[in-house]
Coordinates of C-alpha atoms and ligand atoms in Angstrom, one line a residue:
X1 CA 97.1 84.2 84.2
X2 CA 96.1 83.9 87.9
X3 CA 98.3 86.0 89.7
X4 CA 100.5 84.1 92.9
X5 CA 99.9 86.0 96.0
X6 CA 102.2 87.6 98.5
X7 CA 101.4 86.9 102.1
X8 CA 102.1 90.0 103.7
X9 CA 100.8 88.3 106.8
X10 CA 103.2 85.4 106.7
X11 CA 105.9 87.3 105.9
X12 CA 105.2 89.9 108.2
X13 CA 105.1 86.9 111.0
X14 CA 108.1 86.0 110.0
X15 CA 109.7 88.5 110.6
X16 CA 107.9 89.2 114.3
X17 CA 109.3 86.2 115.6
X18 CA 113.5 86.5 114.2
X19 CA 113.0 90.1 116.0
X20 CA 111.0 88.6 119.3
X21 CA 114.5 85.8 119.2
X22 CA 116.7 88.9 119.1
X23 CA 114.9 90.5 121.4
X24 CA 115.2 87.3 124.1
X25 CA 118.8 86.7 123.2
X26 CA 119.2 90.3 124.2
X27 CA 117.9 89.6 127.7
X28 CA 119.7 86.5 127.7
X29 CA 123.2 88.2 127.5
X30 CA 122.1 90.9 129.8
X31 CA 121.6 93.9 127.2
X32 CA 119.5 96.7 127.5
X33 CA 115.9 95.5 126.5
X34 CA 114.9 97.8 123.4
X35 CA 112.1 100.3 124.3
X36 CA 110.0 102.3 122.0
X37 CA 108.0 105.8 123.2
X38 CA 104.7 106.5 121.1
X39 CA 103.8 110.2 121.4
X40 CA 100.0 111.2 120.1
X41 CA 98.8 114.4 120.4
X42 CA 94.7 114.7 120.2
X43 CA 92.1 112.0 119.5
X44 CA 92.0 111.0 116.1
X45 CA 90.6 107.3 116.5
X46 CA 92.5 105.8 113.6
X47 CA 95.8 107.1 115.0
X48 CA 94.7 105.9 118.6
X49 CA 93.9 102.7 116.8
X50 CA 97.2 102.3 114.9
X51 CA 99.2 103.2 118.1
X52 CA 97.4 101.0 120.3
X53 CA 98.3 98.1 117.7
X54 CA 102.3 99.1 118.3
X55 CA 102.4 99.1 121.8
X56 CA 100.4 95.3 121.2
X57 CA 103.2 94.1 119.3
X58 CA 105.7 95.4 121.4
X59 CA 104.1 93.9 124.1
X60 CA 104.1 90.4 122.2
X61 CA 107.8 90.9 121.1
X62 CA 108.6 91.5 124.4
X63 CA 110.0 95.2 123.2
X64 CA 109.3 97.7 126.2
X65 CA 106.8 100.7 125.5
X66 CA 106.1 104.1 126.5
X67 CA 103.0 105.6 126.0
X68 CA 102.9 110.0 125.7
X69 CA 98.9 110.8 124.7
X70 CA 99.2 114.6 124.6
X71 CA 95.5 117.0 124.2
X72 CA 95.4 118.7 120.7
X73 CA 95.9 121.9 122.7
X74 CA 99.1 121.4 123.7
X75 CA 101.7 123.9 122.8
X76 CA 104.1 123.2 120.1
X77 CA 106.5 124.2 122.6
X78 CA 105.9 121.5 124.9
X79 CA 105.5 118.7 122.2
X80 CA 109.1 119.8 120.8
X81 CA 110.4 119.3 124.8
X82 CA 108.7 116.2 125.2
X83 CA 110.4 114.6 121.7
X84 CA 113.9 116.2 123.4
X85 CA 113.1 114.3 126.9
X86 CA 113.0 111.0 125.2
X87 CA 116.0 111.7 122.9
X88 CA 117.3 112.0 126.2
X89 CA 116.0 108.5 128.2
X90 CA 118.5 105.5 127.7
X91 CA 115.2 103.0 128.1
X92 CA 114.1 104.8 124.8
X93 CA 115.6 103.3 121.6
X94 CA 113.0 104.8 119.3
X95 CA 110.9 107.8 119.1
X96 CA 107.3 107.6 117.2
X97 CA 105.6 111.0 116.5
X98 CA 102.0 109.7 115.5
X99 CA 101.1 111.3 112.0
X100 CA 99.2 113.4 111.2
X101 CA 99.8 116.1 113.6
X102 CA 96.2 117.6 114.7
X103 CA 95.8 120.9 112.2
X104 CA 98.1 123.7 113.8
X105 CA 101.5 122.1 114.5
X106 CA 104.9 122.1 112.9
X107 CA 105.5 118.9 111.8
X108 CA 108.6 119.6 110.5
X109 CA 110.3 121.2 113.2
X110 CA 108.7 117.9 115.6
X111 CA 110.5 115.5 112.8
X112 CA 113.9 117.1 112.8
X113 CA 113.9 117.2 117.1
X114 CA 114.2 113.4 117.4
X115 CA 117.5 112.0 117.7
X116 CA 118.4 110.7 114.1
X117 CA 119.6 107.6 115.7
X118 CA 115.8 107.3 118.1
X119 CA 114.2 108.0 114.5
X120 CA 112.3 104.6 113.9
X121 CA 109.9 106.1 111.4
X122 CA 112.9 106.9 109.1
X123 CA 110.9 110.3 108.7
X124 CA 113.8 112.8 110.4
X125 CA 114.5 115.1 107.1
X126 CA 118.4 113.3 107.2
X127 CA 117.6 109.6 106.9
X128 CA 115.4 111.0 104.2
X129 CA 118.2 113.0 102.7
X130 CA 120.2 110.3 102.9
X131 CA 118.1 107.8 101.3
X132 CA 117.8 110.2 98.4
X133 CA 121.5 110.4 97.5
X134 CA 123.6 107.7 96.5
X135 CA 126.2 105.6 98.3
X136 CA 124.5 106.9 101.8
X137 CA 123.0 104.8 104.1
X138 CA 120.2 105.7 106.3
X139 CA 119.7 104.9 109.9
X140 CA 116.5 104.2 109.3
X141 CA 114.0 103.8 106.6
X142 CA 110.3 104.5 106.8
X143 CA 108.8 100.8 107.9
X144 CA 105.5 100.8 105.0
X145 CA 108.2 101.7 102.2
X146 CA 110.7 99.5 104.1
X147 CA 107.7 96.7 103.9
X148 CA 107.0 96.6 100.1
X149 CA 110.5 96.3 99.7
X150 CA 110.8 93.4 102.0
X151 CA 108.0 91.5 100.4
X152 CA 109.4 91.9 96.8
X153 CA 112.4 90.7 98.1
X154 CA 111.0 87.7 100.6
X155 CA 108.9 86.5 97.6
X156 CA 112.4 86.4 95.3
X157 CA 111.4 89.4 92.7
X158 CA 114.3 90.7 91.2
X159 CA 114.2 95.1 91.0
X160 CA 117.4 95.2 89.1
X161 CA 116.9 97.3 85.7
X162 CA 112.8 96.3 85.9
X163 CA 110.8 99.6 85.1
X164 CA 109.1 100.3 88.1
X165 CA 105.9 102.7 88.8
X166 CA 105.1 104.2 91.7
X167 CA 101.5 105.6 91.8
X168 CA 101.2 108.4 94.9
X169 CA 104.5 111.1 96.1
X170 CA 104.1 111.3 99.5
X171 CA 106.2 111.9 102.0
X172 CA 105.3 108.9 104.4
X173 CA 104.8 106.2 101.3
X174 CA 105.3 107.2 97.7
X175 CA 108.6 109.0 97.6
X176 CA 110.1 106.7 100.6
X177 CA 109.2 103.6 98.4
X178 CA 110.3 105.6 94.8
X179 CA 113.7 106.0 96.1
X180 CA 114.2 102.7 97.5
X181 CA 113.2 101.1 94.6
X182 CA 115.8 103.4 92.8
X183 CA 118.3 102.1 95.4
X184 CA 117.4 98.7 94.9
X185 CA 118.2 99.5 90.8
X186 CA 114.9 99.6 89.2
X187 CA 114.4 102.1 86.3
X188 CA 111.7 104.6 88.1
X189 CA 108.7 106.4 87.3
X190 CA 106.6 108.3 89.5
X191 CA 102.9 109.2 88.9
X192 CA 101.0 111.5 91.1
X193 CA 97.4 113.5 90.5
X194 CA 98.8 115.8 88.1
X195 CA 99.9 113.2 86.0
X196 CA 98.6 112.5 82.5
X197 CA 97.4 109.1 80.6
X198 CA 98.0 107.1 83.9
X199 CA 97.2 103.6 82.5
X200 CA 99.2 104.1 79.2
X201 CA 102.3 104.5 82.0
X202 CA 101.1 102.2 84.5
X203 CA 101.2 99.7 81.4
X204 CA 105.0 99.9 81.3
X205 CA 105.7 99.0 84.7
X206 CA 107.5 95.6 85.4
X207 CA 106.7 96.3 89.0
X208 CA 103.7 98.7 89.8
X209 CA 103.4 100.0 93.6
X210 CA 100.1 101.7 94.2
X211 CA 99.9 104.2 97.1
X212 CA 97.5 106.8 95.6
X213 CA 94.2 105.9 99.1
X214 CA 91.9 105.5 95.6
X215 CA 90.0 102.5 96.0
X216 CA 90.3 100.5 93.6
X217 CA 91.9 102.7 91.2
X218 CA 94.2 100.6 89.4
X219 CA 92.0 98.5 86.5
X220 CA 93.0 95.0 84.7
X221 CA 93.7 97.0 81.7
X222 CA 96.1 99.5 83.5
X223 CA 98.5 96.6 84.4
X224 CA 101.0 95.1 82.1
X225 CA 100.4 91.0 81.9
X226 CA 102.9 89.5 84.2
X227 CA 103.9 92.4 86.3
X228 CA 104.0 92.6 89.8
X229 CA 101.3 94.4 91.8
X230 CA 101.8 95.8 95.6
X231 CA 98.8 97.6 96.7
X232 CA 99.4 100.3 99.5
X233 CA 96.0 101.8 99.4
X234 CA 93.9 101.1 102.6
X235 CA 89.9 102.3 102.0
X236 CA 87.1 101.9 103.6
X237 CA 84.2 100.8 101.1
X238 CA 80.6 100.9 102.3
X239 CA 78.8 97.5 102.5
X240 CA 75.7 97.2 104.0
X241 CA 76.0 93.2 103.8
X242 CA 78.9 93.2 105.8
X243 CA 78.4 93.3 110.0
X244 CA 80.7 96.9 110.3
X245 CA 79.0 98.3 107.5
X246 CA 82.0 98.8 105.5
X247 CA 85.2 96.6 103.9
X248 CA 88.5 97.4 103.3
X249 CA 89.7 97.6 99.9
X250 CA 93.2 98.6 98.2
X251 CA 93.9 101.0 95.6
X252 CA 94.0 98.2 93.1
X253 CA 90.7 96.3 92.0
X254 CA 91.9 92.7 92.9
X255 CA 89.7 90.5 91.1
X256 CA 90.3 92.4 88.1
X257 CA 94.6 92.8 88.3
X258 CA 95.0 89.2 89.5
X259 CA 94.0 88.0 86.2
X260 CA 96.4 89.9 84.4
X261 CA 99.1 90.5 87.4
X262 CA 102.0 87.8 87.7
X263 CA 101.6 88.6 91.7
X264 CA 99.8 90.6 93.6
X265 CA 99.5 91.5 97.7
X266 CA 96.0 91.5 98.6
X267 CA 94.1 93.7 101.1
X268 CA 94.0 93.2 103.9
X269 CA 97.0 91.7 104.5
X270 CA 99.6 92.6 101.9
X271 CA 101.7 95.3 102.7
X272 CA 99.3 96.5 106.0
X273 CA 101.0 94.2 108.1
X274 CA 104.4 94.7 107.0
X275 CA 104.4 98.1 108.9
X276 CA 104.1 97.4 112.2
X277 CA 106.6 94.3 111.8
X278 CA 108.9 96.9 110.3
X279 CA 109.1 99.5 113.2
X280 CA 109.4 96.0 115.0
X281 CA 112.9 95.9 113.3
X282 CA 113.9 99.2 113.3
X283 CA 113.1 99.1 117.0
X284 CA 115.5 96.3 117.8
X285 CA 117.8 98.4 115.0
X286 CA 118.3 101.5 117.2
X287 CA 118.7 99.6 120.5
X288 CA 121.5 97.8 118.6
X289 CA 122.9 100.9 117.4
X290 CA 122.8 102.1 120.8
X291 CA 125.1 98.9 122.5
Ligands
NDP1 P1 98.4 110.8 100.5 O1 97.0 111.2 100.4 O2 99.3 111.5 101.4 O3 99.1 110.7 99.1 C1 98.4 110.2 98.0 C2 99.3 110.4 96.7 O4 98.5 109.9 95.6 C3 99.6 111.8 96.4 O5 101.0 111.9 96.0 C4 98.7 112.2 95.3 O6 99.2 113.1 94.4 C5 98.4 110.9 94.6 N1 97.1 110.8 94.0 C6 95.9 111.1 94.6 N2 94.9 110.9 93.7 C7 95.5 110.6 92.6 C8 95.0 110.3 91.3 N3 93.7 110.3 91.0 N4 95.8 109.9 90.3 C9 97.2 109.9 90.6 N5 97.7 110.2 91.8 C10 96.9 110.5 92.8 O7 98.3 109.2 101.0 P2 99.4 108.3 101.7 O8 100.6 108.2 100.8 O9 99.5 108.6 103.1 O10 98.6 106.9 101.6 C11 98.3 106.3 100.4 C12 97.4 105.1 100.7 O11 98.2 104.1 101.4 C13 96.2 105.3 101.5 O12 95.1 104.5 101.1 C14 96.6 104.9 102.9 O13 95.5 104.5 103.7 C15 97.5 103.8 102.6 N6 98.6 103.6 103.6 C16 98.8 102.3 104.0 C17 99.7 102.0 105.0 C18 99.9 100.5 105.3 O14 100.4 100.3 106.3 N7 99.5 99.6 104.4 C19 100.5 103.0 105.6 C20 100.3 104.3 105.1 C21 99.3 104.6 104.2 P3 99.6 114.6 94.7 O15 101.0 114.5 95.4 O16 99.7 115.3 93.4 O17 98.6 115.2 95.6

């Protein structure tokens, strides 16, 4: 079987331009336009990557950004203020702490300052409480979990009763994703590096998400024939034949799972893009909330 692929890039397109429409109507009718503050604290050049690539899309959804760039000296004190200023500015719908926090800082106590209803990472400890329990609904949910969920569903795959395996627990992907799934009905099972005989489990799943940042972790014989395969994983691979020296592969070897996979999201652009279209949304989300 040759797996069908999801086009996290289509889908994530998609879903840019319904928000970039919204966005316009907004204008249109006079509404506030929605506004979302980055705060990065030190110089980690994948964070100043990934935040550069929010304000860009921002900028091309016509969303309105504000840009905090802090030095990894600053007092925790003075981050914690900053977060409260913003939960205090009407142009600012949603807050986004950039993770990780340079080595030193409370990232907790940073989380749980912004507004629950500014929290457009869906990482504040009560949308995360909340997604947990059931019958509750979160203001926001964290956009890569958010993502995966949006491309089983775009592509038409059913989670109700399927047995579902997450590979990875943490806080910004695994768990997020485990408990939407669980929301969304599927029959879960997490896996994480304590976990024993992971390909006799992973060989159960119906639906397998890995999120583990192993490349290419996840073997054709670790996948059950016919399931569905979303691969979180982001790595860099060295490859002297390629112009950057490296490529990017998931946590899943692809040529090997989409021969056994019924469909599979490649990498790049699977569930990477999903992310940034997803903060997109729960951008226009908070302003919404806040009419
Ligand atoms: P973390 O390192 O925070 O978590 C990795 C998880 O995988 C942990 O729960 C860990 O278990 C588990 N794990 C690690 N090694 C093994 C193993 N050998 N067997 C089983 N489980 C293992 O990573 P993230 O969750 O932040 O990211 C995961 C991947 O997703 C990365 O490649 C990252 O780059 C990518 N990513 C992609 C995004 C996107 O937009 N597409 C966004 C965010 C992340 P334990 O808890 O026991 O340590």
């Amino acid at each position: 079987m040759t797996a069908a692929m999801i086009d996290g890039k289509q889908i994530a397109a998609d879903i840019r331009a319904q928000v970039a429409d919204r966005v316009a109507e907004r204008k249109r009718l006079g509404k506030t336009v929605p506004g979302l503050a980055t705060v990065l604290v030190g110089e980690d050049p994948a964070s100043q990557v990934y935040v550069r690539s929010k304000h860009k899309a921002c900028e091309q959804l016509g969303i309105a950004s504000f840009s905090h760039v802090l030095p990894a000296s600053t007092p925790q004190k003075e981050l914690v203020e900053l977060v409260d200023l913003l939960n205090h500015d009407d142009k600012v719908h949603g807050i986004l702490v950039q993770l990780p926090l340079p080595s030193g800082f409370d990232e907790e106590e940073v989380l749980l300052k912004v507004s629950v209803n500014k929290d457009v990472d869906g990482f504040h400890p009560i949308n995360i409480g909340k997604l947990a329990q059931k019958g509750r609904t979160p203001s926001f949910v964290p956009c890569t979990p958010a993502g995966v969920i949006e491309l089983l569903k775009t592509t038409g795959i059913s989670l109700e009763g399927k047995h579902a395996v997450v590979l990875g627990r943490s806080n910004i992907v695994g768990m997020p994703v485990a408990l939407l799934l669980v929301k969304e009905n599927a029959t879960l099972t997490i896996c994480h590096s304590r976990s024993h005989n992971l390909p006799e489990i992973t060989r159960q799943a119906d639906v397998l998400v890995a999120c583990v940042g192993k490349a290419e972790m996840v073997r054709g014989d670790w996948v059950k024939p016919g399931a569905v395969v979303i691969d979180v994983g982001i790595n860099h691979v060295d490859d002297p034949a390629s112009e950057k020296g490296y490529r990017l592969v998931g946590d899943v070897a692809f040529d090997e799972v989409s021969e056994v996979a019924s469909a599979i999201t490649p990498v790049p652009g699977g569930v990477g893009p999903m992310t940034i279209a997803m903060l997109m949304k729960n951008t226009l989300r908070a302003a919404e909330l806040a009419d």
